[in-house]
Amino acid sequence: MLDADSQKPPKGKWSTPPFDPRFPNQNQTQNCYQNFLDYHRCVKRMNRRGKSTQPCEYYFRVFHSLCPMSWVQRWTDQIQNGTFAGKI
Amino acid sequence: MACPFQMGLQDATSPIMEELLHFHDHTLMIVFLISSLVLYIISTMLTTKLTHTSTMDAQEVETVWTILPAIILILIALPSLRILYMMDEINNPSLTVKTMGHQWYWSYEYTDYEDLNFDSYMIPTQELKPGELRLLEVDNRVVLPVEMTIRMLISSEDVLHSWAVPSLGLKTDAIPGRLNQTTLMAMRPGLYYGQCSEICGSNHSFMPIVLELVPLSYFEEWSASML
């Protein structure tokens, strides 16, 4: 039960965001923010073209894992109010 | 956890901490050797009736006491840099856990799958059960799977805090607006204690951290029960 192999997550399923070489250092703030932006931009553009937003799910899972829930809540509220500072 | 009258570091629970412990032993031994040599030289200098008033130069000893410290510093620097780079190795974590510092408690978020989050307050001294540790126990411990690489993301909701667990060799500042990452890998199950390590107000000393490292199946049961 304690061997390392049986503890690895099943292959092919989502476990946690992989290492992103764009953000190799201790400060992961940009990693969270960039994936948040990428998700919303992806959804907006896919919707504009009438396509499915399923490929955008990767960005959602990454920022959902990395970003503190309070940050996501604040940014989502700002987007709804039209006061979000980022470019989507 | 720390023990009364403890002389050294806590037992290592992660490979990095084990390296740090050995490095500390190595460096401290060098420091003891130098200190005892200097103390011996001072004591011989002060307890002799011999005098020598015509020293002009001392080229040989000057060379020795320049080269030898340089060698000693290299002998300290090489293992130090080795461990520093070891801490920065790229590893693929299996789990991400976020912790947010508040005045005066920690909150933890496990959002890889579902949204699991909870607060972790210190148990006041009056409410401790027999055998529990004063100023170290919390109501909700951070349960984690043992022998798995875990990404810890640390931030703060108000002022500076610092998330530290000495037996894992971890200490990372919790800075509002910034997300700091550290890697946690515990080799054995058990309870590991830490305390907030950045002054954050009146109850800075009363917001401890307790990690409960358990086998993966227990972790899965616990996380399912917490949802």
Tab-separated table of C-alpha atoms in Angstrom:
chain	number	residue	atom	x	y	z
A	1	MET	CA	0.000	0.000	0.000
A	2	LEU	CA	2.887	2.324	0.675
A	3	ASP	CA	4.865	1.697	-2.531
A	4	ALA	CA	5.247	4.696	-4.805
A	5	ASP	CA	3.835	3.059	-7.948
A	6	SER	CA	0.413	2.329	-6.556
A	7	GLN	CA	0.172	5.913	-5.359
A	8	LYS	CA	0.641	7.533	-8.773
A	9	PRO	CA	-2.593	8.931	-10.214
A	10	PRO	CA	-4.183	6.954	-13.098
A	11	LYS	CA	-2.618	7.859	-16.438
A	12	GLY	CA	-4.529	10.113	-18.771
A	13	LYS	CA	-6.643	11.658	-16.031
A	14	TRP	CA	-6.154	15.144	-14.661
A	15	SER	CA	-4.132	15.255	-11.466
A	16	THR	CA	-2.614	18.698	-11.138
A	17	PRO	CA	-1.132	21.380	-13.450
A	18	PRO	CA	2.198	20.223	-14.903
A	19	PHE	CA	5.424	22.182	-14.664
A	20	ASP	CA	5.149	25.238	-16.942
A	21	PRO	CA	8.576	26.321	-18.237
A	22	ARG	CA	7.262	29.853	-18.797
A	23	PHE	CA	7.081	30.189	-15.011
A	24	PRO	CA	10.006	28.195	-13.629
A	25	ASN	CA	10.572	30.174	-10.426
A	26	GLN	CA	9.054	30.514	-7.006
A	27	ASN	CA	6.673	33.305	-7.957
A	28	GLN	CA	3.677	31.618	-9.589
A	29	THR	CA	1.372	34.668	-9.575
A	30	GLN	CA	1.709	35.143	-13.338
A	31	ASN	CA	1.074	31.430	-13.946
A	32	CYS	CA	-2.320	31.686	-12.218
A	33	TYR	CA	-3.223	35.037	-13.806
A	34	GLN	CA	-2.126	34.082	-17.321
A	35	ASN	CA	-4.179	30.896	-17.317
A	36	PHE	CA	-7.174	32.802	-16.002
A	37	LEU	CA	-6.855	35.306	-18.841
A	38	ASP	CA	-6.215	32.556	-21.397
A	39	TYR	CA	-9.376	30.732	-20.320
A	40	HIS	CA	-11.597	33.766	-20.666
A	41	ARG	CA	-10.003	34.822	-23.943
A	42	CYS	CA	-10.381	31.278	-25.298
A	43	VAL	CA	-14.054	31.128	-24.299
A	44	LYS	CA	-14.793	34.570	-25.769
A	45	ARG	CA	-13.162	33.744	-29.083
A	46	MET	CA	-14.663	30.262	-29.347
A	47	ASN	CA	-18.097	31.692	-28.640
A	48	ARG	CA	-17.565	34.378	-31.228
A	49	ARG	CA	-16.821	31.699	-33.813
A	50	GLY	CA	-19.659	29.510	-32.647
A	51	LYS	CA	-17.341	26.651	-31.692
A	52	SER	CA	-17.313	24.441	-28.619
A	53	THR	CA	-15.365	25.763	-25.622
A	54	GLN	CA	-14.161	22.295	-24.678
A	55	PRO	CA	-10.479	22.997	-25.558
A	56	CYS	CA	-10.588	25.919	-23.116
A	57	GLU	CA	-11.146	23.472	-20.242
A	58	TYR	CA	-7.380	22.934	-19.851
A	59	TYR	CA	-6.876	26.595	-18.909
A	60	PHE	CA	-9.829	26.392	-16.558
A	61	ARG	CA	-8.402	23.395	-14.737
A	62	VAL	CA	-4.971	25.027	-14.433
A	63	PHE	CA	-6.180	28.313	-12.968
A	64	HIS	CA	-8.722	26.503	-10.835
A	65	SER	CA	-5.917	24.452	-9.295
A	66	LEU	CA	-3.406	27.267	-8.956
A	67	CYS	CA	-5.351	30.423	-8.159
A	68	PRO	CA	-6.642	31.090	-4.654
A	69	MET	CA	-10.420	30.930	-4.627
A	70	SER	CA	-10.709	34.503	-3.324
A	71	TRP	CA	-8.730	35.835	-6.289
A	72	VAL	CA	-10.896	33.941	-8.793
A	73	GLN	CA	-14.042	35.197	-7.073
A	74	ARG	CA	-12.817	38.786	-7.099
A	75	TRP	CA	-11.783	38.674	-10.754
A	76	THR	CA	-15.038	36.984	-11.782
A	77	ASP	CA	-17.034	39.667	-9.978
A	78	GLN	CA	-14.965	42.347	-11.678
A	79	ILE	CA	-15.582	40.779	-15.087
A	80	GLN	CA	-19.309	40.743	-14.400
A	81	ASN	CA	-19.215	44.374	-13.271
A	82	GLY	CA	-17.053	45.402	-16.207
A	83	THR	CA	-14.227	46.567	-13.928
A	84	PHE	CA	-11.699	43.808	-14.640
A	85	ALA	CA	-8.333	45.362	-15.489
A	86	GLY	CA	-7.031	42.601	-17.744
A	87	LYS	CA	-7.547	42.452	-21.482
A	88	ILE	CA	-9.979	39.687	-22.442
B	1	MET	CA	7.998	18.611	16.527
B	2	ALA	CA	10.445	20.392	18.787
B	3	CYS	CA	11.322	18.791	22.111
B	4	PRO	CA	12.295	20.537	25.368
B	5	PHE	CA	16.047	21.212	25.647
B	6	GLN	CA	16.469	20.121	22.042
B	7	MET	CA	20.024	20.789	20.843
B	8	GLY	CA	19.883	20.193	17.090
B	9	LEU	CA	17.446	20.395	14.218
B	10	GLN	CA	14.252	18.336	14.192
B	11	ASP	CA	14.382	14.880	12.558
B	12	ALA	CA	14.242	15.192	8.792
B	13	THR	CA	11.042	14.102	7.065
B	14	SER	CA	11.940	15.125	3.519
B	15	PRO	CA	15.051	14.310	1.456
B	16	ILE	CA	16.009	18.002	1.246
B	17	MET	CA	15.849	18.405	4.999
B	18	GLU	CA	18.049	15.334	5.392
B	19	GLU	CA	20.638	16.985	3.153
B	20	LEU	CA	20.351	20.226	5.100
B	21	LEU	CA	20.810	18.396	8.375
B	22	HIS	CA	24.035	16.729	7.180
B	23	PHE	CA	25.247	20.040	5.755
B	24	HIS	CA	24.584	21.709	9.069
B	25	ASP	CA	26.564	18.980	10.866
B	26	HIS	CA	29.443	19.408	8.408
B	27	THR	CA	29.531	23.199	8.717
B	28	LEU	CA	29.108	23.198	12.479
B	29	MET	CA	32.000	20.758	12.811
B	30	ILE	CA	34.208	23.135	10.812
B	31	VAL	CA	33.081	26.007	13.031
B	32	PHE	CA	33.851	24.005	16.207
B	33	LEU	CA	37.295	23.046	14.906
B	34	ILE	CA	38.178	26.634	14.043
B	35	SER	CA	36.839	27.937	17.351
B	36	SER	CA	38.740	25.378	19.410
B	37	LEU	CA	41.954	26.056	17.462
B	38	VAL	CA	41.603	29.792	18.055
B	39	LEU	CA	40.773	29.256	21.722
B	40	TYR	CA	43.796	27.020	22.116
B	41	ILE	CA	46.063	29.566	20.434
B	42	ILE	CA	44.723	32.380	22.621
B	43	SER	CA	45.249	30.340	25.760
B	44	THR	CA	48.836	29.455	24.828
B	45	MET	CA	49.563	33.068	23.944
B	46	LEU	CA	48.293	34.235	27.321
B	47	THR	CA	50.015	31.582	29.435
B	48	THR	CA	53.620	31.828	28.312
B	49	LYS	CA	56.477	33.830	29.760
B	50	LEU	CA	58.347	33.741	26.440
B	51	THR	CA	58.501	36.974	24.409
B	52	HIS	CA	59.557	37.804	20.889
B	53	THR	CA	59.869	41.467	20.070
B	54	SER	CA	61.655	41.449	16.724
B	55	THR	CA	59.108	40.070	14.274
B	56	MET	CA	59.621	41.639	10.870
B	57	ASP	CA	57.581	39.400	8.570
B	58	ALA	CA	55.935	35.997	8.598
B	59	GLN	CA	55.537	35.018	4.995
B	60	GLU	CA	55.023	31.281	5.554
B	61	VAL	CA	52.308	31.515	8.190
B	62	GLU	CA	50.622	34.344	6.310
B	63	THR	CA	50.430	32.122	3.237
B	64	VAL	CA	49.010	29.233	5.275
B	65	TRP	CA	46.377	31.288	6.990
B	66	THR	CA	45.235	32.692	3.659
B	67	ILE	CA	45.142	29.481	1.648
B	68	LEU	CA	43.628	27.317	4.376
B	69	PRO	CA	40.549	29.527	5.019
B	70	ALA	CA	39.994	29.736	1.267
B	71	ILE	CA	39.965	25.939	1.098
B	72	ILE	CA	37.628	25.734	4.087
B	73	LEU	CA	35.226	28.196	2.469
B	74	ILE	CA	35.217	26.156	-0.721
B	75	LEU	CA	34.505	23.026	1.332
B	76	ILE	CA	31.482	24.803	2.784
B	77	ALA	CA	30.303	26.406	-0.452
B	78	LEU	CA	30.277	23.286	-2.617
B	79	PRO	CA	27.763	21.236	-0.582
B	80	SER	CA	25.754	24.398	0.022
B	81	LEU	CA	25.339	25.115	-3.676
B	82	ARG	CA	24.627	21.452	-4.360
B	83	ILE	CA	21.683	21.537	-1.974
B	84	LEU	CA	20.522	24.908	-3.312
B	85	TYR	CA	20.296	23.513	-6.833
B	86	MET	CA	18.702	20.327	-5.535
B	87	MET	CA	15.889	22.443	-4.075
B	88	ASP	CA	15.261	23.952	-7.514
B	89	GLU	CA	15.005	20.688	-9.411
B	90	ILE	CA	12.010	20.403	-11.688
B	91	ASN	CA	9.630	17.779	-10.397
B	92	ASN	CA	6.138	16.942	-11.481
B	93	PRO	CA	3.812	17.272	-8.543
B	94	SER	CA	0.822	14.977	-8.107
B	95	LEU	CA	-1.231	17.380	-6.013
B	96	THR	CA	-1.566	21.136	-5.534
B	97	VAL	CA	-2.567	22.609	-2.174
B	98	LYS	CA	-2.994	26.315	-1.568
B	99	THR	CA	-2.646	27.974	1.782
B	100	MET	CA	-3.724	31.519	2.567
B	101	GLY	CA	-2.465	33.329	5.644
B	102	HIS	CA	-4.951	35.391	7.601
B	103	GLN	CA	-4.841	37.271	10.855
B	104	TRP	CA	-4.591	34.914	12.696
B	105	TYR	CA	-5.150	31.509	11.113
B	106	TRP	CA	-4.306	29.561	7.968
B	107	SER	CA	-6.846	28.432	5.395
B	108	TYR	CA	-6.211	25.572	2.995
B	109	GLU	CA	-7.653	24.917	-0.453
B	110	TYR	CA	-7.527	21.646	-2.364
B	111	THR	CA	-9.051	22.535	-5.729
B	112	ASP	CA	-7.533	20.029	-8.165
B	113	TYR	CA	-10.812	18.125	-8.380
B	114	GLU	CA	-13.594	19.506	-6.177
B	115	ASP	CA	-13.510	22.698	-4.130
B	116	LEU	CA	-12.330	21.667	-0.711
B	117	ASN	CA	-11.337	24.447	1.638
B	118	PHE	CA	-11.237	24.907	5.386
B	119	ASP	CA	-9.755	27.118	8.080
B	120	SER	CA	-7.170	25.952	10.588
B	121	TYR	CA	-7.254	27.703	13.960
B	122	MET	CA	-4.989	27.018	16.907
B	123	ILE	CA	-6.608	25.110	19.773
B	124	PRO	CA	-6.569	27.463	22.800
B	125	THR	CA	-4.567	26.234	25.781
B	126	GLN	CA	-7.678	25.824	27.978
B	127	GLU	CA	-9.234	23.465	25.428
B	128	LEU	CA	-6.273	21.136	24.955
B	129	LYS	CA	-6.813	17.458	25.640
B	130	PRO	CA	-4.201	15.609	27.749
B	131	GLY	CA	-1.065	14.896	25.719
B	132	GLU	CA	-1.703	17.623	23.145
B	133	LEU	CA	0.964	20.232	22.478
B	134	ARG	CA	0.498	23.769	23.741
B	135	LEU	CA	0.399	26.472	21.040
B	136	LEU	CA	0.915	23.845	18.328
B	137	GLU	CA	-2.354	21.952	17.883
B	138	VAL	CA	-5.036	23.033	15.425
B	139	ASP	CA	-8.675	22.141	14.918
B	140	ASN	CA	-8.325	21.095	11.235
B	141	ARG	CA	-5.017	19.575	10.217
B	142	VAL	CA	-3.630	19.621	6.694
B	143	VAL	CA	-3.994	16.012	5.603
B	144	LEU	CA	-1.619	15.052	2.802
B	145	PRO	CA	-0.583	11.804	1.087
B	146	VAL	CA	2.858	10.502	2.072
B	147	GLU	CA	5.671	9.897	-0.442
B	148	MET	CA	4.077	12.083	-3.130
B	149	THR	CA	5.418	15.329	-4.561
B	150	ILE	CA	2.997	18.075	-3.584
B	151	ARG	CA	3.008	21.619	-4.920
B	152	MET	CA	2.295	24.109	-2.110
B	153	LEU	CA	1.158	27.565	-3.156
B	154	ILE	CA	1.310	30.099	-0.383
B	155	SER	CA	-0.211	33.546	-0.216
B	156	SER	CA	-1.896	35.884	2.216
B	157	GLU	CA	-5.214	37.666	2.454
B	158	ASP	CA	-4.011	40.531	4.612
B	159	VAL	CA	-0.476	41.061	5.958
B	160	LEU	CA	2.805	39.185	5.621
B	161	HIS	CA	2.912	35.726	7.151
B	162	SER	CA	5.271	32.818	6.604
B	163	TRP	CA	4.352	29.142	6.295
B	164	ALA	CA	7.021	27.028	7.924
B	165	VAL	CA	7.392	23.327	8.744
B	166	PRO	CA	10.928	22.752	10.107
B	167	SER	CA	11.044	18.971	9.846
B	168	LEU	CA	10.359	19.208	6.105
B	169	GLY	CA	12.830	22.073	5.675
B	170	LEU	CA	10.064	24.405	4.486
B	171	LYS	CA	9.651	28.089	5.090
B	172	THR	CA	7.943	30.257	2.495
B	173	ASP	CA	6.683	33.793	2.932
B	174	ALA	CA	2.982	34.459	2.485
B	175	ILE	CA	2.763	37.766	0.662
B	176	PRO	CA	-0.554	39.399	-0.255
B	177	GLY	CA	-0.949	39.581	-4.020
B	178	ARG	CA	1.814	37.060	-4.679
B	179	LEU	CA	1.660	33.307	-5.055
B	180	ASN	CA	4.794	31.578	-3.775
B	181	GLN	CA	5.454	27.983	-4.674
B	182	THR	CA	7.330	25.353	-2.722
B	183	THR	CA	7.564	21.574	-3.065
B	184	LEU	CA	6.643	19.232	-0.273
B	185	MET	CA	7.668	15.565	-0.180
B	186	ALA	CA	7.391	13.657	3.086
B	187	MET	CA	9.051	10.267	3.340
B	188	ARG	CA	7.165	8.932	6.339
B	189	PRO	CA	3.641	9.288	7.758
B	190	GLY	CA	3.044	11.265	10.921
B	191	LEU	CA	2.245	14.684	12.377
B	192	TYR	CA	4.560	17.572	11.563
B	193	TYR	CA	4.279	20.928	13.267
B	194	GLY	CA	5.259	24.433	12.298
B	195	GLN	CA	4.499	27.997	13.284
B	196	CYS	CA	3.912	31.272	11.484
B	197	SER	CA	7.330	32.753	10.810
B	198	GLU	CA	6.686	36.378	9.932
B	199	ILE	CA	5.424	38.911	12.440
B	200	CYS	CA	1.800	39.569	11.633
B	201	GLY	CA	0.174	41.203	14.631
B	202	SER	CA	-0.893	40.325	18.131
B	203	ASN	CA	-1.566	36.612	17.565
B	204	HIS	CA	1.431	35.896	15.364
B	205	SER	CA	2.627	33.239	17.840
B	206	PHE	CA	-0.788	31.564	17.845
B	207	MET	CA	-1.348	30.435	14.285
B	208	PRO	CA	0.450	27.098	13.937
B	209	ILE	CA	0.542	24.648	11.054
B	210	VAL	CA	0.009	20.910	11.466
B	211	LEU	CA	0.557	18.482	8.612
B	212	GLU	CA	-0.930	15.002	8.897
B	213	LEU	CA	0.853	12.741	6.418
B	214	VAL	CA	-1.094	9.561	5.681
B	215	PRO	CA	-1.153	6.851	2.985
B	216	LEU	CA	-2.955	7.800	-0.210
B	217	SER	CA	-6.091	5.749	0.480
B	218	TYR	CA	-6.592	7.493	3.849
B	219	PHE	CA	-6.066	10.847	2.149
B	220	GLU	CA	-8.719	10.020	-0.442
B	221	GLU	CA	-11.170	8.970	2.280
B	222	TRP	CA	-10.486	12.125	4.258
B	223	SER	CA	-10.889	14.457	1.282
B	224	ALA	CA	-14.151	12.740	0.313
B	225	SER	CA	-15.427	13.109	3.873
B	226	MET	CA	-14.496	16.806	4.005
B	227	LEU	CA	-16.511	17.773	0.936
